[in-house]
Amino acid sequence: MNFTEIAINRQSCRKYDTSRAVETEKIQAILEAARLAPSACNGQPYRITVCRGSVARTVAEATAGIGINKFAVQAPVMLVISEEPYVRSAAAGAKLKNNDYRSIDIGIVAAYITAEATAQGLGTCILGWLDDKKIRAVCGLDYPVRLVITLGYADKDDPLRTKKRKALSELVQEKD
Ligand SMILES: Cc1cc2nc3c(=O)[nH]c(=O)nc-3n(C[C@H](O)[C@H](O)[C@H](O)COP(=O)(O)O)c2cc1C
């Protein structure tokens, strides 16, 4: 798949094939892609925790509430993305320029993860609705959890949807 094909095929998967495990080599390929993601001052201020089995289930439950993210428990793997401290130069830049580089970096690594998962034929959904305290406890993390990504094979009745997006005219302006 070229990048445009990945962008078209990636979608939030909210229905997983619970009978299919994710191959270790595919998870490894996703993590290698994540490792190549750019970040402010090349600091990579995050940690990715790969959760399977009962830990994945606990993480999934910690993303659910008021009817949101009920589907997450079906996914066999949960990737938890939590913060790590900035490298010194990025910390200084973030302060001086009042810019949240770490959240930007986490967004980029999530994009790399979901893109590579798509290339590997896997489904993902980025989850931002989560219980930080519960996930930190089960994963043994010292810093805030920002995103969880569900990972698994999409169920066969989860067809590719037409993307709903703003028109380019709403997103882009040109200045000369
Ligand atoms: C930062 C972020 C947080 C999100 N949180 C959730 C979430 O908690 N639950 C959910 O079902 N989808 C969540 N999504 C998925 C978006 O709703 C989805 O990407 C968007 O509607 C576009 O649909 P698509 O991913 O199928 O193209 C999140 C996406 C992002 C980027």
Short mmCIF file of N, CA and C and ligand atoms in Angstrom, two decimals:
data_model
loop_
_atom_site.label_atom_id
_atom_site.label_comp_id
_atom_site.label_asym_id
_atom_site.label_seq_id
_atom_site.Cartn_x
_atom_site.Cartn_y
_atom_site.Cartn_z
N MET A 1 0.85 -1.20 0.00
CA MET A 1 0.00 0.00 0.00
C MET A 1 0.88 1.25 0.00
N ASN A 2 0.58 2.22 -0.86
CA ASN A 2 1.30 3.49 -0.75
C ASN A 2 0.61 4.35 0.31
N PHE A 3 1.16 5.52 0.59
CA PHE A 3 0.61 6.29 1.72
C PHE A 3 -0.86 6.66 1.52
N THR A 4 -1.22 7.06 0.29
CA THR A 4 -2.62 7.44 0.06
C THR A 4 -3.55 6.25 0.31
N GLU A 5 -3.12 5.08 -0.12
CA GLU A 5 -3.95 3.88 0.11
C GLU A 5 -4.09 3.59 1.61
N ILE A 6 -3.01 3.81 2.34
CA ILE A 6 -3.08 3.61 3.80
C ILE A 6 -4.06 4.61 4.41
N ALA A 7 -3.96 5.88 3.97
CA ALA A 7 -4.84 6.92 4.52
C ALA A 7 -6.32 6.62 4.23
N ILE A 8 -6.57 6.07 3.05
CA ILE A 8 -7.96 5.74 2.69
C ILE A 8 -8.44 4.52 3.50
N ASN A 9 -7.56 3.57 3.67
CA ASN A 9 -7.97 2.31 4.33
C ASN A 9 -7.97 2.38 5.86
N ARG A 10 -7.19 3.29 6.44
CA ARG A 10 -7.21 3.40 7.91
C ARG A 10 -8.53 4.00 8.36
N GLN A 11 -9.17 3.37 9.29
CA GLN A 11 -10.38 3.93 9.87
C GLN A 11 -10.45 3.43 11.31
N SER A 12 -11.26 4.10 12.10
CA SER A 12 -11.41 3.65 13.48
C SER A 12 -12.21 2.36 13.48
N CYS A 13 -11.57 1.29 13.91
CA CYS A 13 -12.22 -0.02 13.93
C CYS A 13 -12.89 -0.20 15.28
N ARG A 14 -14.19 -0.38 15.26
CA ARG A 14 -14.93 -0.54 16.52
C ARG A 14 -15.63 -1.90 16.58
N LYS A 15 -15.16 -2.85 15.71
CA LYS A 15 -15.71 -4.21 15.73
C LYS A 15 -14.57 -5.15 15.36
N TYR A 16 -14.12 -5.94 16.32
CA TYR A 16 -12.95 -6.80 16.09
C TYR A 16 -13.36 -8.26 15.98
N ASP A 17 -12.50 -9.02 15.27
CA ASP A 17 -12.66 -10.48 15.20
C ASP A 17 -12.01 -11.04 16.46
N THR A 18 -12.84 -11.44 17.42
CA THR A 18 -12.31 -11.86 18.73
C THR A 18 -11.62 -13.22 18.65
N SER A 19 -11.81 -13.93 17.51
CA SER A 19 -11.19 -15.25 17.41
C SER A 19 -9.76 -15.16 16.85
N ARG A 20 -9.33 -13.98 16.44
CA ARG A 20 -8.02 -13.87 15.77
C ARG A 20 -7.01 -13.09 16.60
N ALA A 21 -5.92 -13.76 16.92
CA ALA A 21 -4.84 -13.07 17.66
C ALA A 21 -4.00 -12.25 16.68
N VAL A 22 -3.25 -11.31 17.20
CA VAL A 22 -2.35 -10.51 16.36
C VAL A 22 -0.95 -11.13 16.44
N GLU A 23 -0.36 -11.40 15.28
CA GLU A 23 0.96 -12.01 15.23
C GLU A 23 2.02 -11.08 15.86
N THR A 24 2.95 -11.69 16.60
CA THR A 24 4.02 -10.92 17.25
C THR A 24 4.82 -10.12 16.22
N GLU A 25 5.07 -10.71 15.04
CA GLU A 25 5.88 -9.99 14.03
C GLU A 25 5.17 -8.72 13.57
N LYS A 26 3.84 -8.77 13.52
CA LYS A 26 3.09 -7.57 13.09
C LYS A 26 3.18 -6.48 14.16
N ILE A 27 3.09 -6.89 15.40
CA ILE A 27 3.22 -5.90 16.49
C ILE A 27 4.62 -5.29 16.43
N GLN A 28 5.61 -6.14 16.16
CA GLN A 28 6.99 -5.66 16.08
C GLN A 28 7.15 -4.64 14.96
N ALA A 29 6.53 -4.93 13.80
CA ALA A 29 6.63 -4.01 12.65
C ALA A 29 5.98 -2.67 13.01
N ILE A 30 4.89 -2.71 13.74
CA ILE A 30 4.20 -1.47 14.16
C ILE A 30 5.09 -0.67 15.11
N LEU A 31 5.73 -1.38 16.04
CA LEU A 31 6.60 -0.70 17.01
C LEU A 31 7.83 -0.10 16.32
N GLU A 32 8.34 -0.81 15.30
CA GLU A 32 9.49 -0.28 14.55
C GLU A 32 9.08 0.99 13.80
N ALA A 33 7.88 1.00 13.24
CA ALA A 33 7.39 2.21 12.56
C ALA A 33 7.27 3.35 13.57
N ALA A 34 6.76 3.04 14.76
CA ALA A 34 6.61 4.05 15.82
C ALA A 34 7.97 4.64 16.18
N ARG A 35 8.97 3.78 16.20
CA ARG A 35 10.33 4.22 16.56
C ARG A 35 10.88 5.24 15.58
N LEU A 36 10.37 5.20 14.32
CA LEU A 36 10.85 6.11 13.28
C LEU A 36 10.12 7.46 13.27
N ALA A 37 9.11 7.59 14.12
CA ALA A 37 8.31 8.83 14.11
C ALA A 37 9.19 10.03 14.52
N PRO A 38 8.98 11.17 13.87
CA PRO A 38 9.72 12.37 14.29
C PRO A 38 9.14 12.95 15.58
N SER A 39 9.96 13.73 16.27
CA SER A 39 9.49 14.38 17.51
C SER A 39 10.35 15.62 17.76
N ALA A 40 9.83 16.52 18.55
CA ALA A 40 10.56 17.77 18.83
C ALA A 40 11.93 17.46 19.44
N CYS A 41 12.96 18.01 18.85
CA CYS A 41 14.36 17.77 19.27
C CYS A 41 14.70 16.28 19.29
N ASN A 42 13.96 15.49 18.55
CA ASN A 42 14.18 14.03 18.48
C ASN A 42 14.10 13.39 19.87
N GLY A 43 13.30 13.99 20.73
CA GLY A 43 13.28 13.55 22.13
C GLY A 43 12.41 12.33 22.40
N GLN A 44 11.45 12.03 21.53
CA GLN A 44 10.54 10.87 21.70
C GLN A 44 10.04 10.77 23.16
N PRO A 45 9.30 11.81 23.62
CA PRO A 45 8.93 11.89 25.04
C PRO A 45 7.68 11.06 25.37
N TYR A 46 7.75 9.77 25.07
CA TYR A 46 6.61 8.89 25.33
C TYR A 46 7.08 7.47 25.51
N ARG A 47 6.18 6.66 26.03
CA ARG A 47 6.43 5.23 26.19
C ARG A 47 5.22 4.50 25.62
N ILE A 48 5.49 3.40 24.97
CA ILE A 48 4.39 2.59 24.43
C ILE A 48 4.36 1.29 25.22
N THR A 49 3.25 1.02 25.86
CA THR A 49 3.11 -0.23 26.61
C THR A 49 2.19 -1.15 25.82
N VAL A 50 2.71 -2.33 25.47
CA VAL A 50 1.93 -3.29 24.69
C VAL A 50 1.20 -4.20 25.68
N CYS A 51 -0.12 -4.14 25.66
CA CYS A 51 -0.90 -4.90 26.64
C CYS A 51 -1.68 -6.02 25.95
N ARG A 52 -1.58 -7.20 26.54
CA ARG A 52 -2.33 -8.35 26.03
C ARG A 52 -3.05 -8.99 27.21
N GLY A 53 -3.89 -9.96 26.93
CA GLY A 53 -4.53 -10.78 27.98
C GLY A 53 -5.30 -9.94 28.99
N SER A 54 -5.12 -10.30 30.28
CA SER A 54 -5.94 -9.65 31.31
C SER A 54 -5.57 -8.16 31.46
N VAL A 55 -4.31 -7.81 31.16
CA VAL A 55 -3.94 -6.38 31.26
C VAL A 55 -4.66 -5.59 30.17
N ALA A 56 -4.71 -6.16 28.96
CA ALA A 56 -5.43 -5.49 27.86
C ALA A 56 -6.90 -5.29 28.25
N ARG A 57 -7.45 -6.30 28.89
CA ARG A 57 -8.87 -6.21 29.28
C ARG A 57 -9.07 -5.10 30.31
N THR A 58 -8.19 -5.04 31.28
CA THR A 58 -8.31 -3.99 32.31
C THR A 58 -8.16 -2.61 31.67
N VAL A 59 -7.21 -2.49 30.73
CA VAL A 59 -7.02 -1.20 30.05
C VAL A 59 -8.29 -0.86 29.26
N ALA A 60 -8.82 -1.85 28.55
CA ALA A 60 -10.04 -1.61 27.76
C ALA A 60 -11.17 -1.13 28.67
N GLU A 61 -11.31 -1.79 29.81
CA GLU A 61 -12.38 -1.39 30.74
C GLU A 61 -12.17 0.04 31.25
N ALA A 62 -10.90 0.43 31.34
CA ALA A 62 -10.58 1.79 31.81
C ALA A 62 -10.79 2.84 30.72
N THR A 63 -11.13 2.41 29.52
CA THR A 63 -11.46 3.40 28.48
C THR A 63 -12.98 3.51 28.30
N ALA A 64 -13.72 2.65 29.01
CA ALA A 64 -15.18 2.61 28.81
C ALA A 64 -15.90 3.42 29.88
N GLY A 65 -17.07 3.92 29.55
CA GLY A 65 -17.88 4.66 30.52
C GLY A 65 -18.92 5.47 29.79
N ILE A 66 -20.05 5.66 30.45
CA ILE A 66 -21.22 6.35 29.91
C ILE A 66 -21.49 5.93 28.44
N GLY A 67 -21.33 4.64 28.19
CA GLY A 67 -21.64 4.11 26.85
C GLY A 67 -20.53 4.29 25.83
N ILE A 68 -19.44 4.91 26.24
CA ILE A 68 -18.33 5.16 25.29
C ILE A 68 -17.35 3.98 25.32
N ASN A 69 -16.79 3.68 24.17
CA ASN A 69 -15.70 2.70 24.02
C ASN A 69 -16.03 1.30 24.52
N LYS A 70 -17.30 0.91 24.45
CA LYS A 70 -17.68 -0.44 24.90
C LYS A 70 -16.99 -1.51 24.06
N PHE A 71 -16.71 -1.16 22.79
CA PHE A 71 -16.12 -2.13 21.87
C PHE A 71 -14.68 -2.50 22.22
N ALA A 72 -14.02 -1.66 23.02
CA ALA A 72 -12.57 -1.82 23.22
C ALA A 72 -12.19 -3.20 23.77
N VAL A 73 -13.07 -3.79 24.58
CA VAL A 73 -12.73 -5.10 25.17
C VAL A 73 -12.57 -6.20 24.14
N GLN A 74 -13.12 -5.99 22.94
CA GLN A 74 -12.98 -7.03 21.89
C GLN A 74 -11.57 -7.07 21.33
N ALA A 75 -10.84 -5.98 21.42
CA ALA A 75 -9.52 -5.92 20.77
C ALA A 75 -8.51 -6.75 21.57
N PRO A 76 -7.76 -7.64 20.92
CA PRO A 76 -6.82 -8.48 21.67
C PRO A 76 -5.60 -7.76 22.21
N VAL A 77 -5.27 -6.61 21.61
CA VAL A 77 -4.07 -5.87 22.04
C VAL A 77 -4.45 -4.41 22.27
N MET A 78 -3.89 -3.84 23.32
CA MET A 78 -4.08 -2.42 23.58
C MET A 78 -2.69 -1.79 23.69
N LEU A 79 -2.48 -0.72 22.93
CA LEU A 79 -1.20 -0.01 23.01
C LEU A 79 -1.44 1.26 23.82
N VAL A 80 -0.77 1.36 24.94
CA VAL A 80 -0.96 2.51 25.82
C VAL A 80 0.18 3.49 25.56
N ILE A 81 -0.17 4.72 25.24
CA ILE A 81 0.88 5.73 25.01
C ILE A 81 0.85 6.72 26.17
N SER A 82 1.94 6.72 26.90
CA SER A 82 2.04 7.62 28.06
C SER A 82 3.22 8.56 27.87
N GLU A 83 3.18 9.64 28.63
CA GLU A 83 4.25 10.64 28.53
C GLU A 83 5.54 10.15 29.19
N GLU A 84 6.63 10.68 28.73
CA GLU A 84 7.93 10.57 29.40
C GLU A 84 8.46 12.00 29.46
N PRO A 85 9.45 12.27 30.31
CA PRO A 85 9.96 13.65 30.38
C PRO A 85 10.55 14.10 29.05
N TYR A 86 10.47 15.40 28.82
CA TYR A 86 11.11 16.01 27.65
C TYR A 86 12.63 15.88 27.75
N VAL A 87 13.32 15.87 26.61
CA VAL A 87 14.76 16.14 26.64
C VAL A 87 14.91 17.64 26.95
N ARG A 88 16.08 18.03 27.42
CA ARG A 88 16.26 19.39 27.92
C ARG A 88 15.89 20.46 26.88
N SER A 89 16.36 20.28 25.63
CA SER A 89 16.12 21.31 24.61
C SER A 89 14.63 21.44 24.29
N ALA A 90 13.92 20.32 24.24
CA ALA A 90 12.48 20.39 23.95
C ALA A 90 11.73 21.02 25.11
N ALA A 91 12.18 20.72 26.33
CA ALA A 91 11.54 21.33 27.52
C ALA A 91 11.70 22.85 27.46
N ALA A 92 12.91 23.29 27.11
CA ALA A 92 13.17 24.74 27.04
C ALA A 92 12.32 25.35 25.93
N GLY A 93 12.28 24.72 24.77
CA GLY A 93 11.49 25.23 23.64
C GLY A 93 10.01 25.30 23.98
N ALA A 94 9.50 24.27 24.64
CA ALA A 94 8.08 24.24 24.98
C ALA A 94 7.73 25.40 25.91
N LYS A 95 8.65 25.67 26.85
CA LYS A 95 8.41 26.76 27.81
C LYS A 95 8.52 28.12 27.12
N LEU A 96 9.62 28.28 26.40
CA LEU A 96 9.86 29.60 25.78
C LEU A 96 8.82 29.94 24.73
N LYS A 97 8.38 28.93 24.00
CA LYS A 97 7.45 29.18 22.90
C LYS A 97 6.01 28.81 23.26
N ASN A 98 5.80 28.42 24.51
CA ASN A 98 4.46 28.08 24.98
C ASN A 98 3.75 27.13 24.01
N ASN A 99 4.43 26.05 23.70
CA ASN A 99 3.88 25.09 22.72
C ASN A 99 3.99 23.69 23.31
N ASP A 100 2.92 22.93 23.21
CA ASP A 100 2.85 21.60 23.82
C ASP A 100 3.41 20.55 22.85
N TYR A 101 4.73 20.58 22.68
CA TYR A 101 5.36 19.66 21.71
C TYR A 101 5.10 18.20 22.04
N ARG A 102 5.01 17.88 23.31
CA ARG A 102 4.86 16.46 23.68
C ARG A 102 3.55 15.87 23.17
N SER A 103 2.46 16.67 23.31
CA SER A 103 1.18 16.16 22.79
C SER A 103 1.24 16.02 21.27
N ILE A 104 1.93 16.95 20.63
CA ILE A 104 2.09 16.87 19.17
C ILE A 104 2.86 15.59 18.82
N ASP A 105 3.96 15.35 19.55
CA ASP A 105 4.77 14.14 19.31
C ASP A 105 3.94 12.88 19.50
N ILE A 106 3.11 12.88 20.51
CA ILE A 106 2.27 11.69 20.79
C ILE A 106 1.26 11.50 19.65
N GLY A 107 0.72 12.59 19.14
CA GLY A 107 -0.20 12.49 18.01
C GLY A 107 0.49 11.90 16.78
N ILE A 108 1.73 12.34 16.56
CA ILE A 108 2.47 11.83 15.39
C ILE A 108 2.77 10.34 15.55
N VAL A 109 3.20 9.94 16.73
CA VAL A 109 3.53 8.52 16.89
C VAL A 109 2.25 7.67 16.75
N ALA A 110 1.14 8.21 17.22
CA ALA A 110 -0.14 7.48 17.05
C ALA A 110 -0.48 7.35 15.57
N ALA A 111 -0.19 8.39 14.80
CA ALA A 111 -0.46 8.31 13.36
C ALA A 111 0.42 7.26 12.69
N TYR A 112 1.68 7.20 13.10
CA TYR A 112 2.59 6.18 12.54
C TYR A 112 2.09 4.77 12.90
N ILE A 113 1.69 4.61 14.16
CA ILE A 113 1.22 3.29 14.62
C ILE A 113 -0.01 2.85 13.82
N THR A 114 -0.96 3.74 13.69
CA THR A 114 -2.21 3.35 13.01
C THR A 114 -1.97 3.15 11.51
N ALA A 115 -1.03 3.91 10.94
CA ALA A 115 -0.72 3.73 9.51
C ALA A 115 -0.06 2.38 9.27
N GLU A 116 0.94 2.05 10.09
CA GLU A 116 1.63 0.77 9.89
C GLU A 116 0.68 -0.41 10.18
N ALA A 117 -0.17 -0.25 11.17
CA ALA A 117 -1.15 -1.32 11.45
C ALA A 117 -2.04 -1.55 10.22
N THR A 118 -2.44 -0.46 9.58
CA THR A 118 -3.26 -0.58 8.36
C THR A 118 -2.48 -1.32 7.28
N ALA A 119 -1.22 -0.96 7.12
CA ALA A 119 -0.38 -1.63 6.11
C ALA A 119 -0.24 -3.12 6.42
N GLN A 120 -0.33 -3.46 7.71
CA GLN A 120 -0.22 -4.87 8.12
C GLN A 120 -1.57 -5.59 8.08
N GLY A 121 -2.61 -4.87 7.63
CA GLY A 121 -3.94 -5.49 7.53
C GLY A 121 -4.70 -5.53 8.84
N LEU A 122 -4.27 -4.69 9.79
CA LEU A 122 -4.91 -4.69 11.12
C LEU A 122 -5.80 -3.47 11.32
N GLY A 123 -6.73 -3.59 12.24
CA GLY A 123 -7.61 -2.48 12.60
C GLY A 123 -7.14 -1.82 13.88
N THR A 124 -7.38 -0.52 13.97
CA THR A 124 -7.01 0.23 15.18
C THR A 124 -8.10 1.25 15.49
N CYS A 125 -8.12 1.70 16.73
CA CYS A 125 -8.90 2.91 17.05
C CYS A 125 -8.12 3.66 18.12
N ILE A 126 -7.92 4.93 17.87
CA ILE A 126 -7.24 5.79 18.86
C ILE A 126 -8.28 6.19 19.90
N LEU A 127 -7.98 5.99 21.16
CA LEU A 127 -8.92 6.34 22.23
C LEU A 127 -8.31 7.41 23.14
N GLY A 128 -9.03 8.52 23.26
CA GLY A 128 -8.58 9.58 24.15
C GLY A 128 -9.43 9.67 25.39
N TRP A 129 -10.53 8.93 25.39
CA TRP A 129 -11.41 8.89 26.57
C TRP A 129 -10.90 7.75 27.43
N LEU A 130 -10.25 8.07 28.53
CA LEU A 130 -9.60 7.01 29.31
C LEU A 130 -9.43 7.42 30.77
N ASP A 131 -9.28 6.40 31.61
CA ASP A 131 -9.07 6.63 33.04
C ASP A 131 -7.56 6.50 33.31
N ASP A 132 -6.91 7.63 33.35
CA ASP A 132 -5.44 7.67 33.49
C ASP A 132 -4.97 6.89 34.72
N LYS A 133 -5.65 7.09 35.85
CA LYS A 133 -5.19 6.49 37.11
C LYS A 133 -5.21 4.96 37.03
N LYS A 134 -6.32 4.44 36.49
CA LYS A 134 -6.45 2.97 36.42
C LYS A 134 -5.42 2.37 35.46
N ILE A 135 -5.21 3.05 34.33
CA ILE A 135 -4.28 2.49 33.33
C ILE A 135 -2.85 2.59 33.84
N ARG A 136 -2.53 3.70 34.48
CA ARG A 136 -1.18 3.83 35.04
C ARG A 136 -0.91 2.73 36.06
N ALA A 137 -1.93 2.44 36.87
CA ALA A 137 -1.74 1.42 37.92
C ALA A 137 -1.48 0.04 37.30
N VAL A 138 -2.27 -0.35 36.32
CA VAL A 138 -2.11 -1.70 35.77
C VAL A 138 -0.86 -1.82 34.91
N CYS A 139 -0.43 -0.71 34.32
CA CYS A 139 0.77 -0.74 33.45
C CYS A 139 2.04 -0.34 34.20
N GLY A 140 1.91 0.10 35.44
CA GLY A 140 3.08 0.51 36.22
C GLY A 140 3.76 1.73 35.63
N LEU A 141 2.97 2.75 35.29
CA LEU A 141 3.52 3.94 34.63
C LEU A 141 3.60 5.11 35.61
N ASP A 142 4.65 5.91 35.47
CA ASP A 142 4.85 7.06 36.37
C ASP A 142 4.29 8.35 35.80
N TYR A 143 4.03 8.38 34.49
CA TYR A 143 3.60 9.64 33.85
C TYR A 143 2.24 9.45 33.17
N PRO A 144 1.55 10.56 32.87
CA PRO A 144 0.18 10.46 32.35
C PRO A 144 0.03 9.66 31.06
N VAL A 145 -1.06 8.94 31.02
CA VAL A 145 -1.46 8.22 29.80
C VAL A 145 -2.24 9.20 28.94
N ARG A 146 -1.84 9.35 27.70
CA ARG A 146 -2.51 10.30 26.81
C ARG A 146 -3.43 9.63 25.81
N LEU A 147 -3.01 8.48 25.29
CA LEU A 147 -3.85 7.78 24.32
C LEU A 147 -3.74 6.27 24.53
N VAL A 148 -4.79 5.58 24.14
CA VAL A 148 -4.76 4.12 24.05
C VAL A 148 -5.14 3.80 22.61
N ILE A 149 -4.46 2.83 22.03
CA ILE A 149 -4.83 2.41 20.66
C ILE A 149 -5.23 0.95 20.70
N THR A 150 -6.45 0.66 20.29
CA THR A 150 -6.90 -0.73 20.20
C THR A 150 -6.30 -1.33 18.94
N LEU A 151 -5.96 -2.61 19.00
CA LEU A 151 -5.32 -3.25 17.86
C LEU A 151 -5.83 -4.68 17.72
N GLY A 152 -6.25 -5.01 16.52
CA GLY A 152 -6.73 -6.37 16.26
C GLY A 152 -7.20 -6.48 14.83
N TYR A 153 -7.65 -7.67 14.46
CA TYR A 153 -8.22 -7.83 13.12
C TYR A 153 -9.67 -7.35 13.15
N ALA A 154 -10.03 -6.56 12.14
CA ALA A 154 -11.41 -6.08 12.05
C ALA A 154 -12.33 -7.27 11.80
N ASP A 155 -13.52 -7.19 12.35
CA ASP A 155 -14.53 -8.21 12.08
C ASP A 155 -14.90 -8.14 10.60
N LYS A 156 -15.32 -9.29 10.06
CA LYS A 156 -15.63 -9.27 8.61
C LYS A 156 -16.82 -8.37 8.28
N ASP A 157 -17.70 -8.08 9.26
CA ASP A 157 -18.77 -7.11 8.95
C ASP A 157 -18.38 -5.71 9.40
N ASP A 158 -17.19 -5.34 9.13
CA ASP A 158 -16.78 -3.95 9.42
C ASP A 158 -16.19 -3.36 8.13
N PRO A 159 -17.07 -3.03 7.19
CA PRO A 159 -16.59 -2.58 5.88
C PRO A 159 -15.91 -1.21 5.94
N LEU A 160 -15.16 -0.93 4.91
CA LEU A 160 -14.52 0.39 4.81
C LEU A 160 -15.60 1.44 4.60
N ARG A 161 -15.62 2.45 5.46
CA ARG A 161 -16.63 3.51 5.36
C ARG A 161 -16.09 4.67 4.52
N THR A 162 -17.04 5.42 3.94
CA THR A 162 -16.63 6.64 3.24
C THR A 162 -16.21 7.64 4.31
N LYS A 163 -15.09 8.29 4.11
CA LYS A 163 -14.61 9.25 5.12
C LYS A 163 -15.46 10.52 5.10
N LYS A 164 -15.80 10.98 6.32
CA LYS A 164 -16.49 12.27 6.41
C LYS A 164 -15.44 13.27 6.87
N ARG A 165 -15.16 14.24 6.03
CA ARG A 165 -14.13 15.22 6.38
C ARG A 165 -14.55 16.60 5.89
N LYS A 166 -13.96 17.62 6.49
CA LYS A 166 -14.19 18.99 6.00
C LYS A 166 -13.67 19.08 4.57
N ALA A 167 -14.24 19.99 3.81
CA ALA A 167 -13.72 20.25 2.46
C ALA A 167 -12.35 20.93 2.60
N LEU A 168 -11.50 20.74 1.62
CA LEU A 168 -10.17 21.36 1.67
C LEU A 168 -10.28 22.87 1.85
N SER A 169 -11.33 23.45 1.27
CA SER A 169 -11.49 24.91 1.38
C SER A 169 -11.66 25.36 2.83
N GLU A 170 -12.16 24.46 3.70
CA GLU A 170 -12.33 24.81 5.11
C GLU A 170 -11.04 24.57 5.90
N LEU A 171 -10.18 23.76 5.36
CA LEU A 171 -8.97 23.38 6.09
C LEU A 171 -7.74 24.17 5.69
N VAL A 172 -7.77 24.67 4.46
CA VAL A 172 -6.55 25.22 3.89
C VAL A 172 -6.78 26.66 3.46
N GLN A 173 -5.81 27.51 3.70
CA GLN A 173 -5.84 28.83 3.07
C GLN A 173 -4.48 29.07 2.44
N GLU A 174 -4.50 29.82 1.37
CA GLU A 174 -3.25 30.07 0.68
C GLU A 174 -2.95 31.57 0.76
N LYS A 175 -1.72 31.88 0.97
CA LYS A 175 -1.28 33.29 1.04
C LYS A 175 -0.07 33.43 0.14
N ASP A 176 -0.01 34.54 -0.54
CA ASP A 176 1.12 34.74 -1.45
C ASP A 176 1.78 36.06 -1.13
C1 LIG B 1 -7.00 12.13 19.86
C2 LIG B 1 -8.13 11.20 19.44
C3 LIG B 1 -8.98 10.70 20.41
C4 LIG B 1 -10.02 9.82 20.04
N1 LIG B 1 -10.79 9.23 21.01
C5 LIG B 1 -11.72 8.31 20.67
C6 LIG B 1 -12.44 7.60 21.67
O1 LIG B 1 -12.22 7.73 22.88
N2 LIG B 1 -13.37 6.70 21.25
C7 LIG B 1 -13.62 6.47 19.92
O2 LIG B 1 -14.48 5.63 19.63
N3 LIG B 1 -12.94 7.12 18.96
C8 LIG B 1 -11.99 8.03 19.30
N4 LIG B 1 -11.25 8.65 18.32
C9 LIG B 1 -11.48 8.32 16.91
C10 LIG B 1 -12.15 9.49 16.14
O3 LIG B 1 -13.48 9.61 16.54
C11 LIG B 1 -12.02 9.19 14.64
O4 LIG B 1 -10.65 9.16 14.28
C12 LIG B 1 -12.72 10.22 13.76
O5 LIG B 1 -14.11 10.22 14.01
C13 LIG B 1 -12.51 9.95 12.26
O6 LIG B 1 -12.97 8.66 11.92
P1 LIG B 1 -12.00 7.55 11.32
O7 LIG B 1 -10.86 7.34 12.32
O8 LIG B 1 -12.83 6.29 11.17
O9 LIG B 1 -11.49 8.03 10.01
C14 LIG B 1 -10.21 9.50 18.66
C15 LIG B 1 -9.33 10.01 17.70
C16 LIG B 1 -8.29 10.83 18.07
C17 LIG B 1 -7.32 11.31 17.00
#
